[in-house]
Short mmCIF file of C-alpha atoms in Angstrom, two decimals:
data_model
loop_
_atom_site.label_atom_id
_atom_site.label_comp_id
_atom_site.label_asym_id
_atom_site.label_seq_id
_atom_site.Cartn_x
_atom_site.Cartn_y
_atom_site.Cartn_z
CA MET A 1 -54.22 -26.90 -13.82
CA ASP A 2 -56.50 -26.53 -16.87
CA HIS A 3 -54.82 -28.14 -19.89
CA LEU A 4 -55.58 -25.27 -22.33
CA GLY A 5 -56.21 -22.38 -19.89
CA TYR A 6 -53.16 -23.05 -17.79
CA ARG A 7 -52.45 -19.27 -17.55
CA MET A 8 -55.99 -17.93 -17.18
CA LYS A 9 -59.53 -19.04 -17.66
CA PHE A 10 -61.75 -15.99 -18.55
CA GLY A 11 -65.53 -16.03 -18.22
CA VAL A 12 -67.23 -13.81 -20.75
CA ILE A 13 -70.84 -12.63 -20.64
CA GLY A 14 -72.67 -10.73 -23.42
CA PRO A 15 -76.13 -10.41 -24.93
CA SER A 16 -77.42 -13.43 -26.89
CA THR A 17 -77.84 -11.06 -29.97
CA ASN A 18 -73.98 -10.27 -29.89
CA THR A 19 -72.03 -11.97 -32.68
CA ILE A 20 -68.95 -9.67 -32.67
CA VAL A 21 -67.39 -9.91 -29.09
CA GLN A 22 -66.76 -13.62 -29.07
CA PRO A 23 -64.64 -13.76 -32.32
CA ASP A 24 -62.93 -10.35 -31.33
CA PHE A 25 -61.82 -11.65 -27.91
CA ASP A 26 -60.66 -15.02 -29.42
CA ASP A 27 -58.42 -13.18 -31.89
CA MET A 28 -56.70 -11.49 -28.98
CA ARG A 29 -56.26 -14.58 -26.90
CA PRO A 30 -52.70 -15.37 -25.96
CA VAL A 31 -51.50 -19.06 -25.72
CA GLY A 32 -52.48 -20.54 -22.37
CA VAL A 33 -55.46 -18.21 -21.86
CA THR A 34 -59.03 -19.52 -22.65
CA ASN A 35 -62.35 -17.57 -23.05
CA HIS A 36 -65.70 -19.20 -21.87
CA TYR A 37 -68.89 -17.59 -22.88
CA SER A 38 -72.28 -17.32 -21.32
CA ARG A 39 -75.12 -15.53 -23.16
CA ILE A 40 -77.54 -13.07 -21.63
CA GLU A 41 -80.87 -14.13 -23.21
CA ILE A 42 -82.68 -11.18 -24.98
CA PRO A 43 -84.90 -10.93 -28.00
CA ASP A 44 -83.87 -8.96 -31.01
CA PHE A 45 -85.81 -5.70 -30.06
CA LYS A 46 -86.78 -3.13 -32.55
CA VAL A 47 -84.95 0.04 -31.38
CA ASP A 48 -86.15 3.22 -32.90
CA SER A 49 -86.15 5.70 -30.02
CA ASP A 50 -84.65 6.66 -26.71
CA GLU A 51 -87.55 4.75 -24.93
CA SER A 52 -87.22 1.57 -26.73
CA PHE A 53 -83.42 1.72 -26.26
CA VAL A 54 -83.87 1.90 -22.41
CA HIS A 55 -86.36 -1.02 -22.63
CA MET A 56 -83.69 -3.17 -24.36
CA MET A 57 -81.23 -2.12 -21.62
CA GLU A 58 -83.52 -3.09 -18.86
CA SER A 59 -84.08 -6.55 -20.48
CA ILE A 60 -80.19 -7.04 -20.70
CA SER A 61 -79.66 -5.88 -17.11
CA GLY A 62 -82.39 -8.18 -15.85
CA ASN A 63 -80.72 -11.38 -17.18
CA THR A 64 -76.98 -10.51 -16.60
CA MET A 65 -76.60 -12.10 -13.14
CA GLN A 66 -78.10 -15.41 -14.23
CA ALA A 67 -75.72 -15.51 -17.20
CA ALA A 68 -72.78 -14.76 -14.89
CA SER A 69 -73.91 -17.46 -12.51
CA VAL A 70 -73.53 -20.09 -15.11
CA LEU A 71 -69.87 -19.34 -15.67
CA LYS A 72 -69.07 -20.14 -11.93
CA THR A 73 -69.41 -23.85 -12.84
CA CYS A 74 -66.29 -23.90 -15.01
CA GLU A 75 -64.27 -22.32 -12.24
CA MET A 76 -63.53 -19.19 -14.22
CA GLN A 77 -60.71 -17.00 -12.62
CA TYR A 78 -61.69 -13.61 -13.97
CA LEU A 79 -64.75 -12.27 -15.72
CA ILE A 80 -65.00 -10.04 -18.75
CA MET A 81 -68.17 -8.31 -19.36
CA GLY A 82 -68.68 -8.20 -23.26
CA MET A 83 -71.59 -5.71 -23.10
CA SER A 84 -71.03 -2.04 -22.72
CA ALA A 85 -74.01 0.39 -22.45
CA VAL A 86 -75.10 -0.87 -19.02
CA MET A 87 -71.65 -0.19 -17.71
CA PHE A 88 -71.86 3.59 -18.47
CA TRP A 89 -75.30 4.06 -16.76
CA GLY A 90 -75.39 6.55 -13.84
CA GLY A 91 -71.99 8.05 -14.63
CA LYS A 92 -68.93 6.64 -12.95
CA LYS A 93 -70.61 6.26 -9.49
CA GLY A 94 -73.40 4.17 -11.09
CA ALA A 95 -71.03 2.08 -13.18
CA GLN A 96 -68.87 1.48 -10.15
CA ALA A 97 -71.93 0.31 -8.20
CA TYR A 98 -72.83 -2.28 -10.89
CA LEU A 99 -69.31 -3.43 -11.14
CA ASP A 100 -69.17 -3.98 -7.33
CA LYS A 101 -72.41 -5.79 -7.42
CA MET A 102 -71.09 -8.13 -10.22
CA ARG A 103 -67.84 -8.75 -8.40
CA GLU A 104 -69.67 -9.80 -5.34
CA HIS A 105 -71.97 -12.01 -7.22
CA VAL A 106 -69.34 -13.97 -9.16
CA GLY A 107 -66.58 -14.02 -6.63
CA VAL A 108 -63.79 -13.02 -9.03
CA GLU A 109 -62.42 -9.74 -10.32
CA VAL A 110 -64.21 -8.19 -13.35
CA SER A 111 -63.26 -6.07 -16.34
CA CYS A 112 -65.75 -4.00 -18.28
CA GLY A 113 -65.75 -1.58 -21.08
CA SER A 114 -66.21 1.67 -19.35
CA PHE A 115 -63.38 1.31 -16.86
CA ALA A 116 -61.28 -0.35 -19.46
CA LEU A 117 -61.64 2.73 -21.79
CA GLU A 118 -60.76 4.89 -18.84
CA ALA A 119 -57.55 2.98 -18.32
CA ALA A 120 -56.69 2.94 -21.98
CA LEU A 121 -57.22 6.72 -22.42
CA ASN A 122 -55.03 7.19 -19.34
CA ALA A 123 -52.22 4.90 -20.77
CA TYR A 124 -52.24 6.97 -23.90
CA GLY A 125 -52.28 10.20 -22.02
CA ALA A 126 -55.53 11.47 -23.86
CA ARG A 127 -57.63 13.99 -22.22
CA ARG A 128 -59.88 15.52 -24.98
CA ILE A 129 -61.94 12.78 -26.60
CA ALA A 130 -64.68 12.14 -29.15
CA PHE A 131 -66.73 8.90 -29.27
CA LEU A 132 -69.03 7.07 -31.50
CA SER A 133 -71.71 4.48 -30.49
CA PRO A 134 -74.31 2.33 -32.28
CA TYR A 135 -76.75 3.70 -29.60
CA TYR A 136 -79.45 6.41 -29.21
CA PRO A 137 -78.86 9.76 -27.68
CA VAL A 138 -80.08 8.57 -24.22
CA ALA A 139 -77.15 6.14 -24.08
CA ASN A 140 -74.62 8.58 -25.48
CA ALA A 141 -75.54 11.12 -22.72
CA GLU A 142 -74.71 8.46 -20.13
CA ALA A 143 -71.46 7.58 -21.62
CA ARG A 144 -70.58 11.32 -21.87
CA GLN A 145 -71.35 11.81 -18.12
CA PHE A 146 -69.11 8.65 -17.35
CA PHE A 147 -66.23 10.02 -19.28
CA GLU A 148 -66.64 13.61 -17.77
CA ASP A 149 -66.76 11.97 -14.37
CA CYS A 150 -63.50 10.39 -15.12
CA GLY A 151 -61.92 13.74 -15.90
CA PHE A 152 -62.08 13.65 -19.72
CA THR A 153 -63.39 16.48 -21.92
CA VAL A 154 -65.76 15.05 -24.56
CA VAL A 155 -65.47 17.27 -27.50
CA ARG A 156 -68.19 15.52 -29.62
CA ASP A 157 -69.93 12.35 -30.11
CA ILE A 158 -72.10 10.37 -32.74
CA CYS A 159 -74.80 7.82 -32.22
CA LEU A 160 -75.46 5.59 -35.23
CA ARG A 161 -78.98 4.67 -34.00
CA ARG A 162 -78.81 1.19 -35.10
CA PRO A 163 -82.35 -0.37 -35.49
CA SER A 164 -81.87 -3.62 -33.29
CA PRO A 165 -79.28 -5.40 -31.28
CA VAL A 166 -78.55 -7.77 -34.13
CA GLN A 167 -78.25 -4.88 -36.56
CA ILE A 168 -75.41 -3.45 -34.62
CA ALA A 169 -73.22 -6.19 -35.93
CA HIS A 170 -74.27 -5.27 -39.56
CA THR A 171 -72.86 -1.79 -39.33
CA THR A 172 -70.54 -1.36 -42.21
CA ASP A 173 -66.89 -0.06 -42.30
CA GLN A 174 -68.10 2.92 -44.30
CA MET A 175 -70.45 4.00 -41.60
CA CYS A 176 -67.56 3.73 -39.03
CA ARG A 177 -65.18 5.62 -41.25
CA ASP A 178 -67.45 8.38 -41.87
CA ALA A 179 -68.17 8.67 -38.19
CA ILE A 180 -64.46 8.72 -37.40
CA ASN A 181 -63.74 11.37 -39.94
CA GLU A 182 -66.70 13.57 -38.56
CA LEU A 183 -65.25 13.12 -34.98
CA ASN A 184 -61.64 13.78 -35.84
CA GLY A 185 -60.07 17.15 -35.45
CA ASP A 186 -57.07 18.87 -33.95
CA ASP A 187 -59.02 19.60 -30.83
CA VAL A 188 -59.46 15.73 -30.17
CA ASP A 189 -56.54 13.71 -28.57
CA ALA A 190 -58.37 10.26 -29.14
CA ILE A 191 -61.48 8.80 -30.69
CA VAL A 192 -63.29 5.95 -28.91
CA GLN A 193 -65.80 3.48 -30.18
CA LEU A 194 -68.53 2.09 -27.88
CA GLY A 195 -70.82 -0.97 -28.45
CA THR A 196 -69.30 -4.37 -28.24
CA ASN A 197 -71.49 -5.83 -31.12
CA LEU A 198 -69.99 -3.10 -33.52
CA SER A 199 -67.02 -4.56 -35.34
CA MET A 200 -64.34 -2.03 -35.20
CA VAL A 201 -61.15 -3.71 -33.81
CA ARG A 202 -59.23 -3.81 -37.27
CA LEU A 203 -60.68 -0.58 -38.56
CA ALA A 204 -59.50 1.21 -35.38
CA ALA A 205 -56.05 -0.14 -35.74
CA ALA A 206 -55.88 0.89 -39.29
CA ALA A 207 -57.27 4.44 -38.48
CA GLU A 208 -54.50 4.93 -35.77
CA LEU A 209 -51.75 4.63 -38.59
CA PHE A 210 -53.35 7.31 -40.71
CA LEU A 211 -54.74 9.77 -38.14
CA ASP A 212 -51.63 9.40 -35.83
CA LYS A 213 -53.70 9.41 -32.58
CA PRO A 214 -55.33 6.74 -30.52
CA ILE A 215 -58.52 5.19 -32.12
CA ILE A 216 -59.62 2.82 -29.43
CA ALA A 217 -62.29 0.05 -29.90
CA ILE A 218 -64.09 -0.99 -26.89
CA ASN A 219 -63.41 -4.73 -27.35
CA THR A 220 -59.74 -4.21 -27.63
CA ALA A 221 -59.63 -2.01 -24.52
CA THR A 222 -61.79 -4.47 -22.56
CA TYR A 223 -59.72 -7.48 -23.30
CA TRP A 224 -56.33 -5.64 -22.97
CA HIS A 225 -57.48 -4.52 -19.53
CA ALA A 226 -58.49 -7.94 -18.42
CA LEU A 227 -55.01 -9.34 -19.55
CA ARG A 228 -53.10 -6.53 -17.73
CA GLN A 229 -55.03 -6.82 -14.61
CA CYS A 230 -54.38 -10.51 -14.50
CA GLY A 231 -50.56 -9.80 -14.96
CA ILE A 232 -50.45 -11.16 -18.56
CA GLN A 233 -48.12 -8.88 -20.42
CA ASP A 234 -48.12 -10.55 -23.90
CA LYS A 235 -48.06 -8.14 -26.74
CA VAL A 236 -50.56 -8.78 -29.58
CA GLN A 237 -49.64 -7.46 -32.92
CA GLY A 238 -52.05 -6.09 -35.72
CA LEU A 239 -54.84 -4.97 -33.57
CA GLY A 240 -53.77 -1.53 -32.48
CA ARG A 241 -51.21 0.02 -30.35
CA LEU A 242 -52.86 -0.56 -27.08
CA LEU A 243 -52.28 -4.34 -27.35
CA SER A 244 -48.91 -4.12 -29.02
CA HIS A 245 -47.30 -1.49 -26.88
CA TYR A 246 -48.98 -1.14 -23.64
#
């Protein structure tokens, strides 16, 4: 039995440019659970169009399996994918195929942002949603298709069009607050944030208190999903109702 990870050893993969998902996940980690990271090596691409965004996604996807293989050597018990856009591509069917491929490759069960958000929205009972992302329209279209395939109605969405992978982590609270306010309305049951390198865990938790509806950050949903899939029911306070109540 691992001395620190005596309840669970999570492997986590994410792009090398991502500086948010690791501290976010570590803040949610219960005692006896450990997180072990492997980075998907990519350059800090300039992203200024749908085409350059797709090029970035292809680079991430091409190196993902190698990064996951590294984690086999620590005998991880479960894998968390700390990258999101790839896991919405091709709608629910495409995302499921990628998830199945990853499970077969690593030999353990896997949580990813797309299906974690589906589970979180179902836990809240939300059906009509709005979402924001740091992406470009081509990626938002794929995310919209995924959510619609899962039976949700997407009322509206916003893409922040961040200029590079590293710059996603430089997105300000004001940018996110403005997006939440633009997305909110009586016609929306829940607001969802995509992009694991976008820091919105605490802002989402605060926004829930004032807007009185679920505001779900993808990093919160993904780690929550992994914990619950592994039978770990610990409630984490201060990071939103998903972790504290479900």
